[in-house]
Amino acid sequence: MDLKFTRTTCPYCGCGCEMLLETMDGKLVGTLPSKTNPMNQGKLCIKGWNVHEFVQSPNRLTKPLIRKNGELQEASWDEALDFAASRLKEIKDAHGGDSLAFLTSAKCTNEENYLFQKFCRVGFGTNNIDHCARL
Amino acid sequence: MTNSIPEIEDAECIFIIGSNTSVAHPLIASRVYRAQAKGAKLIVADPRKIQMAYTADIHVKQNLGSDVALINGIMNVILSKDLHDKPFIDERTEGFEQLREVLKNYPPEKASEICGVPAEDIIRVAEMYAQAESASILYTMGITQHTHGVDNVKSLANLAMLTGNLGKRSTGVNPLRGQNNVQGACDMGGLPNVFPAYQAVTDEGVRNKFQDAWQAQLSGKVGKTIMEMMHDLEEGSIKGMVVMGENPVGSDPDMNHVRHALSSAEFLLVMDIFLTDTAKLAHVVLPGASFAEKDGTFSNTERNVLRVRKAVEPVGDSRPDWDIICDLSTRFGLPMSYGSPSEIFDEIAKVTPSYGGLSYDRLEKGPIAWPCTTPDHPGTPVLHKDRFTRGKGLFHAIEYRPPEEMSDEEFPLQLTTGRYFPHYHTGTMTRNSPTLHSEMPEGHVEIHPEDASRLGLKNYDMAKVVSRRGEVVTKAIITDLIQPGNIFMSFHFMEANANVLTNPALDPISKIPEYKVCAVRVEKAELAEAAI
Ligand code: SF4
């Protein structure tokens, strides 16, 4: 039996409560509030307490999907990434970088947001990047 | 936020406007309750009887979209009762005379006619807020999601400056960010007009700096905002779109239009952890790892940078988005190789002055608030302490403007939107959490008893809500939490989503759509419609 606690930050609202994710033999089993964080001081709201549930939902996407004959079908990473990269390149070459648009995410990490906007700005020479900040 | 969250509990007065704090920011609400226990006064301005209103000293229910009139009315009273902070105004602000001129048009009786709040209440709010030693304003989307949202925010800044409630502990104008990392996504340059740290793409010096750092030619042309992207997709000048971890079909106003726009894309790539309604329209969907399955950082609403740490392996073949972007970019012809998020963070610190002094090593000890410019800088929990970023704080003289869509004969009611406590945003995460889902498994519309009886609607009847953009059939909850003439819906539930109805009209500056007011009518749904 391998019981572990990992200190991390709640992915829901902007309060930024810190929490401990409880794992048993590599599986998430629960969430506890961080007692040392000055923001939440040992408390979480109902969303925070149950945060481990959606992570292990059977509805999670587990494989890349490609649309074939109108339907999304499972594919390998190589196939999906090569196809996506070549389509993006084709559109950029045919219509220019401004013909593409990028939506980054208030749910992803700073590191991911940084890379995503860099991919957009450097790879396509466009500033067509936005996210749901206003929504 | 100009101030930090823990400070809230030491304020003498807290003014909550356009924020359903206990629902959207529960742990900030608990600070407010604690402040009250220490003797603070609480003012709530909200058209609905939200939970915070029950314990408030004053609750005023302004008409939808009338905030500027309300705030101007409050400031008019403050001036006429000589409650303003003259030394602060003299030393730290400009534009006061222009503001004073405009405020002459808003005596409480006149403001009351527009905002529907009794003049005596406007006077009480003004006295309570202005007489406190330290007063803190908290607001969210109820202020910003209007065609005059920027006016609303500036009006709140006026109010705080007028009373010297800025740059001190437990004061300030504090927008509570709704999503965990909205702050970070903005800080990182996820906006069409700025590089990381809000450095303008149109500034040549800035651009040269990033061209050097990234070894690339960059565009100096401001890009498209989300609503402009949707428009250009439909019209054909934008051909392809890449979406990372967002669900615009559920979250953007006028859903039918958004769906049509995304379906018009020649190529749509979506990265997400669930098959959202946006992902269902994609040509390629890439499975991302959730927050529990990767390392990184989030920046919360008080500008604190916090660590996210991997607790479990990603499910199935899913991969962290940073890893997916590197791989995609490399295959696209722009090689990116980072060994870990910590390496990416080091690059962020190099090009983002406000994050310049941060590193994973320092964050290991706990969160730090930016600006943090050097490795020995302690971080900045309170902004504008001795001076404002632009030097002196500028008052903006602002006149009230009505919402874009007022009710009329065909659409006699007004819809406003928001959240419920167990759910979050478009529900993709919370509805996949059995505990939260069971708290509130389906959507509904709140209707006032007066309107309901006129419409012949009883509790739990199926109601059809119609706006100029679409219609939704959902359960009616008859309640006086809402004012007569207004109805309320959330956007958590795809099958009964307020955003089928909402108005995509934008604030001219912030480009925020007017989610919080649109004209609708309600009918009793026919049996056949109710069955859908
Ligand atoms: S636990 Fe609740 S209050 Fe804290 S960050 Fe998560 S959603 Fe927000």
XYZ file of C-alpha atoms and ligand atoms in Angstrom:
675
model
C 0.000 0.000 0.000
C 1.519 3.271 -1.099
C -0.266 6.327 0.354
C 0.922 9.725 -0.894
C -0.129 13.376 -0.584
C 0.709 15.853 -3.319
C 0.389 19.566 -2.639
C -1.217 21.410 -5.547
C -3.677 24.188 -6.490
C -7.431 23.939 -7.110
C -8.359 24.098 -10.799
C -11.791 25.705 -10.366
C -12.138 29.332 -9.325
C -9.665 32.195 -9.031
C -9.336 31.946 -5.230
C -6.409 29.606 -5.764
C -6.900 27.347 -2.739
C -4.052 24.930 -2.176
C -4.928 21.297 -1.557
C -3.410 17.892 -1.007
C -4.339 15.212 -3.495
C -4.418 11.850 -1.766
C -3.221 8.908 -3.856
C -3.237 5.229 -2.980
C -1.144 2.955 -5.196
C -1.150 5.540 -7.966
C -4.914 6.172 -7.874
C -6.569 9.352 -6.648
C -8.693 8.639 -3.598
C -9.389 12.029 -2.045
C -8.692 15.714 -1.580
C -7.713 17.562 1.602
C -7.315 21.305 2.136
C -3.871 22.745 2.741
C -3.592 24.057 6.285
C -0.503 26.170 5.710
C -1.735 28.221 2.754
C -2.699 31.696 4.022
C -5.489 31.928 1.469
C -7.635 28.934 2.379
C -6.241 28.049 5.839
C -7.485 24.484 5.932
C -10.733 25.065 4.091
C -12.148 24.223 0.657
C -15.553 24.701 -0.921
C -17.710 21.844 -2.189
C -16.086 21.991 -5.615
C -12.602 21.768 -4.142
C -13.424 18.859 -1.811
C -14.624 16.806 -4.777
C -11.984 17.816 -7.273
C -10.520 14.310 -7.635
C -13.790 12.983 -9.027
C -13.728 14.549 -12.486
C -10.102 13.551 -13.004
C -11.086 9.883 -12.984
C -14.360 10.252 -14.847
C -14.970 7.462 -17.379
C -15.826 10.239 -19.842
C -12.225 11.476 -20.007
C -10.673 11.495 -23.459
C -7.956 8.865 -23.581
C -6.997 8.704 -27.261
C -6.510 11.235 -30.065
C -9.460 11.450 -32.459
C -9.518 12.270 -36.177
C -12.634 12.984 -38.213
C -12.997 10.356 -40.944
C -16.107 10.114 -43.119
C -17.777 12.675 -40.916
C -17.096 10.845 -37.658
C -14.481 11.246 -34.954
C -12.423 8.049 -34.794
C -9.567 6.971 -32.553
C -6.096 7.440 -33.956
C -2.474 7.218 -32.857
C -0.613 10.285 -31.620
C 1.684 10.162 -34.647
C -1.182 10.106 -37.066
C -3.179 12.848 -35.292
C -0.234 15.189 -34.746
C 1.174 14.758 -38.268
C -2.240 15.369 -39.775
C -2.894 18.441 -37.600
C 0.562 19.902 -38.277
C 0.215 19.424 -42.027
C -3.267 20.968 -42.163
C -2.076 24.009 -40.193
C 0.887 24.352 -42.529
C -1.279 24.057 -45.641
C -3.640 26.767 -44.443
C -0.785 29.048 -43.436
C 0.985 28.569 -46.777
C -2.189 29.098 -48.811
C -3.777 32.011 -46.913
C -1.143 33.436 -44.563
C -0.791 33.279 -40.782
C -3.658 35.697 -40.151
C -6.078 33.121 -41.555
C -5.603 31.097 -38.357
C -6.902 31.839 -34.893
C -5.914 30.465 -31.481
C -7.927 30.160 -28.289
C -5.765 29.660 -25.240
C -7.095 28.635 -21.866
C -7.856 30.050 -18.460
C -7.832 26.396 -17.295
C -4.330 25.511 -18.449
C -1.076 26.309 -16.660
C 1.014 29.446 -17.193
C 3.637 27.319 -18.924
C 1.058 25.955 -21.388
C -0.408 29.381 -22.062
C 3.064 30.752 -22.675
C 3.995 28.009 -25.138
C 0.652 28.219 -26.910
C 0.934 31.954 -27.569
C 4.543 31.481 -28.628
C 3.448 28.780 -31.092
C 0.828 31.165 -32.479
C 3.035 34.271 -32.664
C 6.274 32.649 -33.841
C 4.841 29.798 -35.900
C 2.201 31.814 -37.710
C 3.316 35.439 -37.374
C -0.126 36.435 -36.146
C -1.533 37.882 -32.924
C -4.885 36.164 -33.408
C -4.897 34.753 -29.908
C -7.486 35.208 -27.193
C -9.282 33.299 -24.444
C -12.336 33.364 -22.237
C -11.068 36.128 -19.902
C -14.061 38.176 -20.813
C -16.579 35.350 -20.598
C -6.925 42.599 -7.558
C -5.217 45.664 -6.131
C -5.124 43.999 -2.701
C -4.753 40.476 -1.336
C -7.517 38.164 -0.162
C -6.548 37.838 3.537
C -6.697 41.663 3.865
C -10.414 41.617 3.155
C -11.161 40.418 6.647
C -9.710 43.575 8.193
C -11.776 46.026 6.124
C -14.266 48.215 8.004
C -16.657 48.161 5.091
C -17.013 45.760 2.170
C -18.972 46.733 -0.909
C -19.895 43.754 -3.095
C -21.315 44.666 -6.469
C -22.071 42.302 -9.334
C -20.470 39.342 -7.577
C -22.290 36.276 -6.301
C -19.339 35.759 -4.006
C -20.516 32.782 -1.951
C -21.207 30.847 -5.153
C -18.400 31.883 -7.467
C -15.652 32.550 -4.881
C -16.636 30.669 -1.727
C -13.334 31.121 0.057
C -13.425 34.864 -0.497
C -16.966 34.922 0.855
C -15.707 33.288 4.029
C -13.262 36.203 4.472
C -16.186 38.579 4.133
C -18.117 36.718 6.829
C -15.060 36.854 9.048
C -14.753 40.605 8.484
C -18.391 40.952 9.520
C -17.708 38.972 12.667
C -14.996 41.537 13.437
C -17.536 44.320 12.995
C -17.289 45.242 9.310
C -20.318 46.647 7.494
C -21.408 44.829 4.345
C -23.117 46.480 1.375
C -24.410 44.267 -1.426
C -25.624 45.677 -4.735
C -27.147 42.911 -6.796
C -30.399 42.592 -8.735
C -30.874 39.127 -7.198
C -31.229 38.220 -3.558
C -27.952 36.338 -3.463
C -26.782 34.584 -0.324
C -24.460 37.428 0.659
C -27.492 39.728 0.708
C -28.985 37.865 3.682
C -26.242 38.982 6.038
C -25.660 42.395 4.439
C -26.306 45.644 6.324
C -27.783 47.045 3.136
C -28.865 45.181 0.023
C -29.835 47.312 -2.953
C -31.339 45.776 -6.063
C -30.340 47.922 -8.995
C -32.010 47.503 -12.374
C -29.996 45.356 -14.778
C -27.247 47.401 -16.400
C -27.830 50.572 -14.331
C -24.647 50.398 -12.233
C -23.136 53.668 -13.480
C -26.240 55.582 -12.375
C -26.112 53.899 -8.961
C -22.396 54.583 -8.425
C -22.677 58.169 -9.679
C -25.571 58.663 -7.278
C -23.448 57.351 -4.401
C -20.597 59.696 -5.338
C -22.983 62.638 -5.637
C -24.029 62.080 -2.035
C -20.413 61.697 -0.873
C -19.577 65.099 -2.362
C -22.679 66.857 -1.113
C -22.058 65.525 2.407
C -18.396 66.432 2.167
C -17.250 62.877 2.845
C -14.560 62.772 0.153
C -10.839 62.450 0.945
C -9.469 65.828 -0.082
C -5.755 65.243 0.619
C -5.817 61.994 -1.382
C -7.623 63.686 -4.278
C -5.149 66.607 -4.298
C -1.996 64.576 -4.005
C -2.702 61.461 -5.978
C -5.369 62.090 -8.606
C -6.330 64.283 -11.528
C -9.571 64.942 -13.385
C -11.588 65.622 -10.229
C -13.295 68.773 -11.560
C -14.641 66.966 -14.641
C -16.009 64.213 -12.434
C -17.642 66.744 -10.120
C -19.372 68.342 -13.134
C -20.866 65.045 -14.324
C -21.898 64.012 -10.821
C -24.107 67.111 -10.620
C -26.465 65.241 -12.950
C -26.923 62.408 -10.444
C -28.599 63.601 -7.264
C -29.947 60.521 -5.458
C -33.533 61.111 -6.619
C -32.433 61.249 -10.250
C -30.095 58.230 -9.899
C -32.950 56.391 -8.235
C -35.206 56.876 -11.254
C -32.648 55.113 -13.455
C -31.374 52.381 -11.161
C -34.546 51.647 -9.242
C -32.838 51.893 -5.835
C -34.670 54.180 -3.379
C -32.884 57.503 -2.853
C -32.633 56.910 0.916
C -30.756 53.672 0.283
C -28.323 55.406 -2.059
C -27.636 57.901 0.729
C -27.142 55.137 3.309
C -24.727 53.264 1.038
C -22.750 56.460 0.410
C -22.439 57.195 4.118
C -21.558 53.656 5.080
C -18.879 53.301 2.409
C -17.351 56.763 2.760
C -17.263 56.890 6.554
C -15.306 53.643 6.921
C -11.578 53.950 7.633
C -10.906 51.210 5.090
C -13.419 50.064 2.486
C -12.881 47.307 -0.034
C -14.850 46.872 -3.268
C -15.299 43.345 -4.655
C -16.764 42.830 -8.103
C -16.949 40.236 -10.868
C -18.724 39.677 -14.142
C -21.908 41.413 -12.973
C -19.904 44.594 -13.507
C -17.858 43.702 -16.567
C -20.241 41.723 -18.766
C -22.051 44.743 -20.149
C -21.716 46.873 -23.261
C -20.634 49.590 -20.805
C -18.560 47.264 -18.583
C -15.467 49.457 -18.794
C -17.578 52.417 -17.668
C -18.725 50.362 -14.693
C -15.167 49.488 -13.683
C -13.978 53.078 -14.064
C -16.901 54.249 -11.961
C -15.859 51.900 -9.158
C -12.293 53.201 -9.431
C -13.701 56.749 -9.176
C -15.557 55.805 -6.015
C -12.450 54.278 -4.408
C -10.217 57.245 -5.323
C -12.805 59.774 -4.207
C -12.664 58.295 -0.721
C -8.938 57.480 -0.656
C -9.626 53.766 -0.610
C -6.687 52.699 -2.766
C -3.102 51.719 -2.060
C -3.794 50.903 1.582
C -4.418 47.647 3.397
C -7.969 46.267 3.227
C -9.138 48.721 0.570
C -9.044 48.755 -3.200
C -11.039 47.806 -6.234
C -10.857 44.065 -6.429
C -12.058 42.128 -9.448
C -12.423 38.456 -8.509
C -11.304 36.360 -11.453
C -13.799 33.629 -12.207
C -11.531 30.953 -13.593
C -8.529 29.580 -11.777
C -5.977 30.826 -14.258
C -7.585 33.725 -16.112
C -4.984 35.919 -14.482
C -2.159 33.704 -15.713
C -3.530 33.341 -19.241
C -3.566 37.158 -19.487
C -0.143 37.519 -17.852
C 1.290 35.054 -20.377
C 0.095 37.082 -23.366
C -3.003 35.047 -24.241
C -4.509 38.249 -25.647
C -4.500 39.718 -29.162
C -2.821 43.017 -28.275
C -0.037 42.091 -25.860
C 2.962 39.814 -25.404
C 3.616 38.338 -21.931
C 3.365 40.901 -19.076
C 1.022 43.171 -21.026
C 3.772 44.466 -23.346
C 2.040 45.894 -26.423
C 2.537 44.107 -29.747
C 2.365 47.506 -31.449
C 5.409 48.840 -29.544
C 8.470 48.433 -31.744
C 10.925 48.278 -28.859
C 8.934 45.525 -27.200
C 8.619 43.651 -30.455
C 12.363 43.802 -31.065
C 12.966 42.410 -27.610
C 10.693 39.429 -28.269
C 12.112 38.958 -31.765
C 15.541 38.614 -30.179
C 14.318 36.332 -27.403
C 12.371 34.076 -29.736
C 14.597 34.426 -32.798
C 11.650 35.139 -35.104
C 9.818 37.789 -37.115
C 6.740 38.905 -35.174
C 3.631 40.758 -36.255
C 2.972 44.246 -34.905
C -0.672 44.118 -35.901
C -3.206 43.644 -33.092
C -4.951 40.286 -33.542
C -8.612 39.303 -33.432
C -10.620 38.930 -30.241
C -12.690 35.802 -29.704
C -15.913 37.394 -30.952
C -14.151 38.784 -34.022
C -12.681 35.339 -34.702
C -16.172 33.824 -34.717
C -17.355 36.488 -37.112
C -14.382 36.010 -39.451
C -14.773 32.234 -39.420
C -18.313 32.587 -40.663
C -17.358 35.165 -43.206
C -14.393 33.055 -44.400
C -11.308 35.189 -43.779
C -10.273 32.943 -40.892
C -9.958 29.348 -42.118
C -8.527 27.398 -39.233
C -8.636 27.438 -35.479
C -6.747 25.802 -32.636
C -8.547 25.620 -29.279
C -6.777 24.573 -26.086
C -8.972 23.730 -23.087
C -11.872 26.061 -23.822
C -15.469 25.375 -24.736
C -16.663 28.425 -26.686
C -19.844 26.646 -27.803
C -21.038 26.618 -24.206
C -19.416 29.769 -22.890
C -19.838 32.347 -25.650
C -22.988 34.387 -26.203
C -25.391 33.466 -28.988
C -24.573 29.748 -29.121
C -26.203 29.058 -32.465
C -23.944 31.616 -34.080
C -20.807 30.185 -32.425
C -21.678 26.652 -33.469
C -22.188 27.782 -37.032
C -18.920 29.751 -36.998
C -16.870 26.789 -35.743
C -18.528 24.450 -38.222
C -17.407 26.793 -40.994
C -13.718 26.234 -40.182
C -11.744 24.363 -42.806
C -9.753 22.920 -39.947
C -10.547 22.898 -36.251
C -8.120 21.391 -33.736
C -9.271 21.009 -30.122
C -7.178 19.954 -27.131
C -9.268 19.065 -24.079
C -9.762 16.554 -21.296
C -13.413 15.855 -22.233
C -15.285 15.633 -25.526
C -16.918 19.052 -25.096
C -19.517 20.413 -27.479
C -16.704 22.370 -29.089
C -14.550 19.240 -29.462
C -17.468 17.457 -31.128
C -17.146 19.909 -34.030
C -13.377 19.387 -34.448
C -11.430 17.654 -37.204
C -8.793 16.537 -34.741
C -9.187 16.174 -30.961
C -6.111 15.700 -28.765
C -6.578 14.345 -25.221
C -4.951 16.581 -22.609
C -3.888 15.689 -19.077
C -5.799 17.205 -16.156
C -4.286 19.438 -13.475
C -3.679 16.410 -11.247
C -1.577 14.745 -13.912
C 0.984 17.446 -14.638
C 3.351 20.036 -13.200
C 2.997 23.766 -13.730
C 1.815 27.015 -12.148
C -1.475 28.926 -11.871
C -1.791 32.639 -11.018
C -4.795 33.343 -8.852
C -6.999 36.380 -8.587
C -4.662 38.095 -6.082
C -1.726 37.684 -8.518
C -0.221 34.886 -6.439
C 1.767 32.413 -8.501
C 1.107 28.901 -7.164
C 2.536 25.499 -8.020
C 0.502 22.744 -9.642
C 2.046 19.343 -8.974
C 1.602 15.988 -10.613
C -0.096 13.449 -8.341
C -1.009 10.669 -10.799
C -0.148 9.492 -14.308
C -2.323 10.876 -17.148
C -5.323 8.641 -17.966
C -5.070 6.468 -21.076
C -2.836 7.982 -23.720
C -3.548 11.580 -22.692
C -0.599 13.966 -22.431
C -0.015 17.357 -20.759
C -0.833 20.242 -23.077
C 2.705 21.660 -22.857
C 4.063 18.395 -24.165
C 1.434 18.284 -26.936
C 2.269 21.847 -28.042
C 6.007 21.045 -28.203
C 5.351 17.970 -30.321
C 2.845 19.686 -32.607
C 5.063 22.720 -33.059
C 8.091 20.575 -33.901
C 6.145 18.597 -36.503
C 4.806 21.868 -37.883
C 8.386 22.992 -38.516
C 9.052 25.133 -35.439
C 11.142 22.917 -33.182
C 10.338 23.279 -29.479
C 12.021 21.148 -26.893
C 11.592 21.726 -23.202
C 12.446 18.986 -20.749
C 9.911 20.092 -18.136
C 7.506 22.875 -17.144
C 10.230 24.260 -14.868
C 12.407 24.908 -17.936
C 9.494 26.696 -19.635
C 9.012 28.761 -16.491
C 12.640 29.895 -16.587
C 12.070 31.225 -20.106
C 8.878 32.966 -18.925
C 10.848 34.676 -16.149
C 13.355 35.951 -18.719
C 10.782 37.686 -20.959
C 8.138 38.623 -18.367
C 9.529 41.345 -16.083
C 6.765 40.957 -13.473
C 7.689 37.240 -13.130
C 11.430 37.954 -13.477
C 12.383 37.017 -9.928
C 10.315 33.822 -9.755
C 11.481 30.238 -10.191
C 10.240 26.777 -9.227
C 12.865 26.773 -6.495
C 11.374 29.871 -4.871
C 7.765 28.735 -5.381
C 8.585 25.474 -3.602
C 8.319 27.415 -0.323
C 4.860 28.756 -1.170
C 3.035 31.187 -3.447
C 4.502 34.613 -4.308
C 2.527 37.590 -5.686
C 3.829 39.312 -8.819
C 5.266 41.885 -9.571
C 8.390 40.077 -8.378
C 11.197 41.405 -10.519
C 14.415 40.060 -9.002
C 15.436 36.870 -7.180
C 15.487 38.746 -3.850
C 12.224 40.697 -4.408
C 9.622 39.539 -1.847
C 6.578 39.903 -4.140
C 3.810 42.524 -4.124
C 0.535 41.718 -2.342
C -0.735 45.370 -2.511
C -0.552 47.328 -5.791
C -0.401 51.147 -6.118
C 0.948 51.608 -2.587
C 2.693 54.934 -3.062
C 1.734 55.798 -6.585
C -0.364 54.508 -9.455
C 1.241 52.820 -12.444
C 0.546 55.882 -14.570
C 1.616 58.392 -11.926
C -1.551 60.095 -10.740
C -4.866 58.289 -10.584
C -7.195 59.651 -13.248
C -10.875 60.226 -12.535
C -13.157 59.437 -15.456
C -16.314 61.505 -15.780
C -18.863 58.957 -16.966
C -22.499 59.311 -17.948
C -24.966 56.430 -17.629
C -25.768 54.552 -20.851
C -28.545 51.960 -21.023
C -27.869 48.319 -21.966
C -27.882 47.557 -25.673
C -31.098 45.550 -25.611
C -33.934 46.910 -23.480
C -37.189 45.023 -23.063
C -40.055 45.878 -25.430
C -43.475 44.563 -26.338
C -42.235 41.456 -28.083
C -39.580 40.678 -25.453
C -40.956 42.172 -22.226
C -38.614 40.506 -19.702
C -34.878 40.829 -19.072
C -32.582 37.821 -18.729
C -29.484 37.877 -16.577
C -27.011 35.017 -16.148
C -24.688 33.512 -13.548
C -23.548 30.423 -11.690
C -24.817 27.977 -9.079
C -22.760 26.706 -6.162
C -22.021 23.100 -7.179
C -21.166 23.870 -10.773
C -18.532 25.637 -12.724
C -18.623 27.352 -16.091
C -19.992 25.116 -18.881
C -20.149 22.159 -16.507
C -17.603 19.966 -18.317
C -15.754 19.271 -15.064
C -18.454 19.520 -12.407
C -21.031 17.514 -14.309
C -18.465 14.742 -14.546
C -18.152 14.747 -10.761
C -20.904 12.490 -9.341
C -21.084 14.329 -5.996
C -21.452 17.763 -7.566
C -23.754 16.552 -10.313
C -26.160 15.081 -7.785
C -26.401 18.469 -6.001
C -27.963 19.981 -9.089
C -28.455 17.556 -11.967
C -30.316 19.887 -14.337
C -30.764 23.495 -15.298
C -33.734 25.778 -14.752
C -34.930 29.340 -15.091
C -35.796 31.568 -12.097
C -38.994 33.586 -12.556
C -40.647 35.992 -10.096
C -44.122 34.939 -8.809
C -45.766 38.028 -10.334
C -44.488 37.245 -13.805
C -45.194 33.547 -13.359
C -48.825 34.076 -12.458
C -49.315 36.360 -15.460
C -47.774 33.659 -17.659
C -49.769 30.883 -16.025
C -46.587 29.119 -14.882
C -46.347 26.994 -11.757
C -43.226 25.721 -10.019
C -41.517 22.980 -12.103
C -43.622 23.690 -15.190
C -41.627 23.630 -18.388
C -41.033 27.139 -19.685
C -39.919 28.239 -23.121
C -37.546 31.211 -22.992
C -37.143 33.078 -26.283
C -34.748 35.871 -27.284
C -33.913 37.385 -30.675
C -31.203 34.718 -31.045
C -32.760 31.459 -29.991
C -34.961 29.592 -27.554
C -34.511 27.213 -24.626
C -37.041 24.934 -22.956
C -36.313 24.348 -19.280
C -37.897 23.943 -15.866
C -39.358 27.053 -14.211
C -38.505 27.777 -10.576
C -40.847 30.417 -9.197
C -38.964 32.517 -6.670
C -38.766 36.030 -5.307
C -34.975 35.793 -5.203
C -35.285 37.562 -8.510
C -37.019 40.892 -9.165
C -40.238 41.156 -11.139
C -39.421 41.657 -14.813
C -36.105 39.800 -14.571
C -35.355 36.112 -15.110
C -32.130 34.250 -14.296
C -30.386 31.290 -15.924
C -26.937 29.672 -15.716
C -24.694 28.376 -18.484
C -23.685 25.144 -16.730
C -26.106 22.941 -18.609
C -25.663 22.405 -22.316
C -29.275 21.338 -22.797
C -30.619 24.477 -21.090
C -27.873 26.994 -21.672
C -28.511 30.709 -21.225
C -25.985 31.381 -23.964
C -28.445 30.291 -26.621
C -30.221 33.515 -25.670
C -27.517 35.991 -24.624
C -26.593 39.064 -26.608
C -23.140 39.143 -28.264
C -23.142 42.980 -28.321
C -19.705 44.094 -27.067
C -18.235 46.739 -24.831
C -16.383 48.969 -27.327
C -13.119 48.841 -25.350
C -12.911 45.550 -23.482
C -14.880 43.612 -26.169
C -16.739 41.833 -23.390
C -20.199 40.702 -24.483
C -23.327 41.807 -22.657
C -24.149 38.496 -20.941
C -25.816 40.178 -18.023
C -28.787 41.763 -19.805
C -30.847 40.784 -22.805
C -34.517 41.031 -23.688
C -36.549 37.816 -23.637
C -40.072 36.517 -23.409
C -41.257 33.450 -21.545
C -44.092 31.136 -22.559
C -45.471 28.001 -21.072
C -43.931 25.175 -23.130
C -46.264 22.929 -25.112
C -46.196 19.276 -24.066
C -44.304 18.232 -27.181
C -41.653 20.898 -26.610
C -41.332 19.991 -22.962
C -40.580 16.397 -23.892
C -37.432 17.273 -25.825
S -11.773 25.102 -3.346
Fe -13.548 26.301 -4.014
S -13.034 28.399 -3.372
Fe -11.127 27.236 -3.351
S -10.218 27.570 -5.403
Fe -11.419 25.675 -5.469
S -13.412 26.325 -6.258
Fe -12.378 28.167 -5.506
